[in-house]
mmCIF file with all atom_site columns, C-alpha atoms in Angstrom:
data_model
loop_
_atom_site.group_PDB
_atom_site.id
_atom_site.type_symbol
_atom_site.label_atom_id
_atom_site.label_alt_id
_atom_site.label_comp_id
_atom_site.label_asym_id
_atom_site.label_entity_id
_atom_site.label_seq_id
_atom_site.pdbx_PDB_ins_code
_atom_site.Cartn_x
_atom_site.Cartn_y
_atom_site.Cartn_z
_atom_site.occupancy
_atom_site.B_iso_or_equiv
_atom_site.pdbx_formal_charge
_atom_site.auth_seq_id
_atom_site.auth_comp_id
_atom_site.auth_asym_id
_atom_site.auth_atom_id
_atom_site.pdbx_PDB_model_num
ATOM 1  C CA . UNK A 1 1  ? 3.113   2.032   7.751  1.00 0.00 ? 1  UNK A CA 1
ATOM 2  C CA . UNK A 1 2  ? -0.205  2.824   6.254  1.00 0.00 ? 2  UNK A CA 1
ATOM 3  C CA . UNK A 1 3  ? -1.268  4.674   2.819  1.00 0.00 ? 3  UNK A CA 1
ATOM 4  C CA . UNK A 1 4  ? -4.748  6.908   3.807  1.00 0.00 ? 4  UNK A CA 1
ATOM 5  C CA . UNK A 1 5  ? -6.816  9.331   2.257  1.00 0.00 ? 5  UNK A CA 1
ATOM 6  C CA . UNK A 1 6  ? -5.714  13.044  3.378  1.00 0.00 ? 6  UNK A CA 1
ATOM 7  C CA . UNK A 1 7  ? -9.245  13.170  4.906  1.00 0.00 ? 7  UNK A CA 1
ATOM 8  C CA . UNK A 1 8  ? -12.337 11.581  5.956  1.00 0.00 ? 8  UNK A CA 1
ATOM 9  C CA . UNK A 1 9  ? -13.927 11.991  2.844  1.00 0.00 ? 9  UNK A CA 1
ATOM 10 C CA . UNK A 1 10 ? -14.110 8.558   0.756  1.00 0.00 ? 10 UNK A CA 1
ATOM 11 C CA . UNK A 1 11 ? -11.898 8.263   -2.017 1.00 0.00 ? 11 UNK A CA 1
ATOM 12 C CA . UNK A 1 12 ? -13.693 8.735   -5.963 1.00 0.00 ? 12 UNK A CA 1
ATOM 13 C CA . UNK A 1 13 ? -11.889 8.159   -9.179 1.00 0.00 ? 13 UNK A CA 1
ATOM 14 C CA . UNK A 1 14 ? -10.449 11.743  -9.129 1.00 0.00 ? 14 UNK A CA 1
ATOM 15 C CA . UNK A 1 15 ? -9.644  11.713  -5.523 1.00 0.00 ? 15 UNK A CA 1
ATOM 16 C CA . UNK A 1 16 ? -8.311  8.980   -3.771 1.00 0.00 ? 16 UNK A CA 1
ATOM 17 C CA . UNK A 1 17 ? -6.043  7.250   -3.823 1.00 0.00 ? 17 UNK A CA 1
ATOM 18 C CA . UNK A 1 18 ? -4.851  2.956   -5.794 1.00 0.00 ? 18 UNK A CA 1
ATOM 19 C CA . UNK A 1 19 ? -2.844  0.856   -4.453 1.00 0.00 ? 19 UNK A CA 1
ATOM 20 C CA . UNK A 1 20 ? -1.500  -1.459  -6.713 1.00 0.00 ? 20 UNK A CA 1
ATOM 21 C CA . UNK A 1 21 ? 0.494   -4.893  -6.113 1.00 0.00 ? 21 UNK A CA 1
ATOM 22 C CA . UNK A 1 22 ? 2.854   -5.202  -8.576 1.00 0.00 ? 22 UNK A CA 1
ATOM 23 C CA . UNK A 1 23 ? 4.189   -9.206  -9.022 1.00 0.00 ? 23 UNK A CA 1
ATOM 24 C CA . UNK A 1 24 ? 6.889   -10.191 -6.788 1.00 0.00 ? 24 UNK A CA 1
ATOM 25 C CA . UNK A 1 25 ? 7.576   -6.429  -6.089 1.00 0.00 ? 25 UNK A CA 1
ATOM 26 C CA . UNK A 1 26 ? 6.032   -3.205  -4.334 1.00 0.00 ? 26 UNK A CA 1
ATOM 27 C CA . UNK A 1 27 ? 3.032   -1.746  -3.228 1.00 0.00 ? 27 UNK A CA 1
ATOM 28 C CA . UNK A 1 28 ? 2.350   1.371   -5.746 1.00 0.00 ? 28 UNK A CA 1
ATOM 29 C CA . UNK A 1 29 ? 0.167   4.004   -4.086 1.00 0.00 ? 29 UNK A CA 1
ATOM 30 C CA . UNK A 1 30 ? -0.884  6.718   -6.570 1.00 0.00 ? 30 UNK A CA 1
ATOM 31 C CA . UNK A 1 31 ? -2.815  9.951   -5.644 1.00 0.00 ? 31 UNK A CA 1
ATOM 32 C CA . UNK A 1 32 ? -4.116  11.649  -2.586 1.00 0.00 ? 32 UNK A CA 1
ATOM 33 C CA . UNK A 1 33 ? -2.480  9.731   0.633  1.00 0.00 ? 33 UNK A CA 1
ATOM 34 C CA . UNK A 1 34 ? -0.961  10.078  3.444  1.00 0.00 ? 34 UNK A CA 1
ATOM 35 C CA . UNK A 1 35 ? 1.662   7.980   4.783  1.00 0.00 ? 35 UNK A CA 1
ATOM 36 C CA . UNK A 1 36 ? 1.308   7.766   8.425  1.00 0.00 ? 36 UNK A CA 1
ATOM 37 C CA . UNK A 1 37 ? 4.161   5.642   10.690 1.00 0.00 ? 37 UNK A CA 1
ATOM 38 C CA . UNK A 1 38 ? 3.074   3.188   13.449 1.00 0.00 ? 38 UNK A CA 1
ATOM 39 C CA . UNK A 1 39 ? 3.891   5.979   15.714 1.00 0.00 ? 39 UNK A CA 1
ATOM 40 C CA . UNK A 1 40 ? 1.475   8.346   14.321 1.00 0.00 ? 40 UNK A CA 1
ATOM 41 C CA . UNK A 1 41 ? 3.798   10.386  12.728 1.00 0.00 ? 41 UNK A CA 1
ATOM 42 C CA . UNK A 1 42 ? 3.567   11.554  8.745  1.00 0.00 ? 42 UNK A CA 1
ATOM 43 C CA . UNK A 1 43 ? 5.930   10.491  6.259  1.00 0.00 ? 43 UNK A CA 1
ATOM 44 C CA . UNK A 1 44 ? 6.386   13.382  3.297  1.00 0.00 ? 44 UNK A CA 1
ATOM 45 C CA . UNK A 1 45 ? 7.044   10.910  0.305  1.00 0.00 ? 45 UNK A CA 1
ATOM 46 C CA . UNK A 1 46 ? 7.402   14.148  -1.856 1.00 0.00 ? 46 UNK A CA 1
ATOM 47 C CA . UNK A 1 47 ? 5.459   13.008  -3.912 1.00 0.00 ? 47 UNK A CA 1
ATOM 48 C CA . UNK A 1 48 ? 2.254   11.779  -5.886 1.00 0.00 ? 48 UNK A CA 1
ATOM 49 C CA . UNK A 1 49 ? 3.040   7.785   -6.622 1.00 0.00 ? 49 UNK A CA 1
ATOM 50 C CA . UNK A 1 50 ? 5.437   6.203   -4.522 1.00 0.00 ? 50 UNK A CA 1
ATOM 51 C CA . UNK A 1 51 ? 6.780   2.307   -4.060 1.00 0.00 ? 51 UNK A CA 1
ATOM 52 C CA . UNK A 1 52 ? 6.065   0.644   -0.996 1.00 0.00 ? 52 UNK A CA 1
ATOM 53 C CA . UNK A 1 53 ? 8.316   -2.112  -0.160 1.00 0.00 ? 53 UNK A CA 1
ATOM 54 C CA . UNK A 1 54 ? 6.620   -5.534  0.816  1.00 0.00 ? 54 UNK A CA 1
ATOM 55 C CA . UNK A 1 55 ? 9.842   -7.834  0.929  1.00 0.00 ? 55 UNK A CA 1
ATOM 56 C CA . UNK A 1 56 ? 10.639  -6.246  4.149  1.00 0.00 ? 56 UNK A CA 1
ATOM 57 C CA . UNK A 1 57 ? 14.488  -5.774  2.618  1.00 0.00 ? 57 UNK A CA 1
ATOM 58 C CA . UNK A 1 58 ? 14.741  -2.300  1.828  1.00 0.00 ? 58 UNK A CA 1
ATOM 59 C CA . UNK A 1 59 ? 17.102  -0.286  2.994  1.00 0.00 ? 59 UNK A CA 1
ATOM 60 C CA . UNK A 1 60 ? 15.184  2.879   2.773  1.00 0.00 ? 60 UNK A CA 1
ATOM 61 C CA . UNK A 1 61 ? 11.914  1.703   4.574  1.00 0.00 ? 61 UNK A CA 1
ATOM 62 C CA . UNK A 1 62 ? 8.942   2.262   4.023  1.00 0.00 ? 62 UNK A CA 1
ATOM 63 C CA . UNK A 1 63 ? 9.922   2.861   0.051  1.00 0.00 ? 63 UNK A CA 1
ATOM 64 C CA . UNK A 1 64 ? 11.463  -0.045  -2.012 1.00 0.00 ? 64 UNK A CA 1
ATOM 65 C CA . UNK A 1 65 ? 14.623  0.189   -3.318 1.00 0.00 ? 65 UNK A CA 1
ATOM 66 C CA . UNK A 1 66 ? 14.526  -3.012  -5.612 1.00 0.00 ? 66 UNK A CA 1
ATOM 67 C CA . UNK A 1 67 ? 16.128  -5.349  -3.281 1.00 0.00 ? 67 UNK A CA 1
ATOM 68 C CA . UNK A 1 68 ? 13.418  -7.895  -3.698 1.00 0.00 ? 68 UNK A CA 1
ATOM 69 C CA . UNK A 1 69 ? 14.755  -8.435  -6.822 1.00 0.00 ? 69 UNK A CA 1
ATOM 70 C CA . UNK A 1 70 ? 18.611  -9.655  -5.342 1.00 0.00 ? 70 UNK A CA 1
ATOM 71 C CA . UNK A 1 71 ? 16.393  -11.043 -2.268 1.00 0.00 ? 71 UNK A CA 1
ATOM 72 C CA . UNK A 1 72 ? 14.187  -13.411 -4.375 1.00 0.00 ? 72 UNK A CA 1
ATOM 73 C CA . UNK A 1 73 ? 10.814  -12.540 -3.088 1.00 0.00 ? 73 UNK A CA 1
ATOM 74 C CA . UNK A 1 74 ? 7.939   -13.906 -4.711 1.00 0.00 ? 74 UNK A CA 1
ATOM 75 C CA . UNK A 1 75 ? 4.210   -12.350 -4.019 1.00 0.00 ? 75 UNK A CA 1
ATOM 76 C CA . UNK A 1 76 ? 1.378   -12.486 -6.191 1.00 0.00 ? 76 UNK A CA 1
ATOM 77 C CA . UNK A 1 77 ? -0.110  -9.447  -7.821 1.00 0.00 ? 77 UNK A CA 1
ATOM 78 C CA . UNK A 1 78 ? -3.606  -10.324 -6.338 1.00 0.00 ? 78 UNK A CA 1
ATOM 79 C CA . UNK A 1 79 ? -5.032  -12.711 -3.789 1.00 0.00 ? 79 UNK A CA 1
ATOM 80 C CA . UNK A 1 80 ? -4.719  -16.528 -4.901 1.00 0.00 ? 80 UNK A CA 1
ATOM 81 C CA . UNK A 1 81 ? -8.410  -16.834 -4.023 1.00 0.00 ? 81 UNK A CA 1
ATOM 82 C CA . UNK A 1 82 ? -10.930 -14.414 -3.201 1.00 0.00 ? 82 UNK A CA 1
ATOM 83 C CA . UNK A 1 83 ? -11.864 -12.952 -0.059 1.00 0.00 ? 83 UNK A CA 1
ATOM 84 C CA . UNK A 1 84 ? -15.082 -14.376 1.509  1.00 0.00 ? 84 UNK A CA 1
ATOM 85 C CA . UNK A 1 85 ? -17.926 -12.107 0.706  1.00 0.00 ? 85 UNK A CA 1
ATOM 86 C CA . UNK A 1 86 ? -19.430 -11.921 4.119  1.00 0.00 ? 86 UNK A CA 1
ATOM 87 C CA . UNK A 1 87 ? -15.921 -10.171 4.529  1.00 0.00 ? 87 UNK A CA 1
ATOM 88 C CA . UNK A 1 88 ? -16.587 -7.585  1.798  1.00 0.00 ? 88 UNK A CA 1
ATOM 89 C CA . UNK A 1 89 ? -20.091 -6.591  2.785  1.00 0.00 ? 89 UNK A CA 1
ATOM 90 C CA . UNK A 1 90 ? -19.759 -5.835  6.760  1.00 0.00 ? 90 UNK A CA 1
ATOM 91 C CA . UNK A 1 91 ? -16.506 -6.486  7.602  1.00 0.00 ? 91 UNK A CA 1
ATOM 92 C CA . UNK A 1 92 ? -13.242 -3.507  8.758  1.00 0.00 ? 92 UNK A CA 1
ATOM 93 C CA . UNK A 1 93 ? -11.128 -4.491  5.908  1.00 0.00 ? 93 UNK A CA 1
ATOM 94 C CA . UNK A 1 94 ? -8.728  -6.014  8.021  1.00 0.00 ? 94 UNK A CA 1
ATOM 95 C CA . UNK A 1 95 ? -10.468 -9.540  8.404  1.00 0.00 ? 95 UNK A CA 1
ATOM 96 C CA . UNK A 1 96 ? -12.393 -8.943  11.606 1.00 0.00 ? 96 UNK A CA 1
ATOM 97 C CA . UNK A 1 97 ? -16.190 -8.718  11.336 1.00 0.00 ? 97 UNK A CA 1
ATOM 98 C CA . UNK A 1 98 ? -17.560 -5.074  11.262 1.00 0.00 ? 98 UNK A CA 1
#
């Protein structure tokens, strides 16, 4: 599953949308998104900030449902080190040079 903008137009302050890890818990995506499945098909969360669930537990996937709490997983709020800048500058976002 995948958060996006609603268009191609990049995301500003007051139109966009943040995606925030929360400590050992979910993704929260607030603002303009879409929520696309691996099939291509959109998701209607109803509404503007939603819960993402990274634990994989949840039993009402893609949202969390607080099971990572009963389930024990631990994630960091942000990356334990930072990402390499040549990564930043010219790379997809997903790792891969541009």
């Amino acid at each position: 599953m995948t958060a996006q903008p609603t268009d191609d137009a990049p995301p500003t302050p007051e139109r966009g949308a943040t995606i925030t890890p929360y400590r050992d818990g979910p993704l929260i995506v607030r603002g303009d998104f879409r929520l696309v499945g691996d099939d291509g098909v959109e998701i209607d969360p109803g509404r503007d900030t939603v819960a993402l669930c990274r634990c994989g537990k949840s039993g009402i996937k893609p949202f969390c449902d607080g099971t990572h709490k009963r389930a024990g997983f631990s994630a960091p709020s942000a990356p334990s080190r930072p990402r390499p800048a040549a990564h930043l500058a010219g790379g997809t976002g997903t790792g891969e040079p541009g």
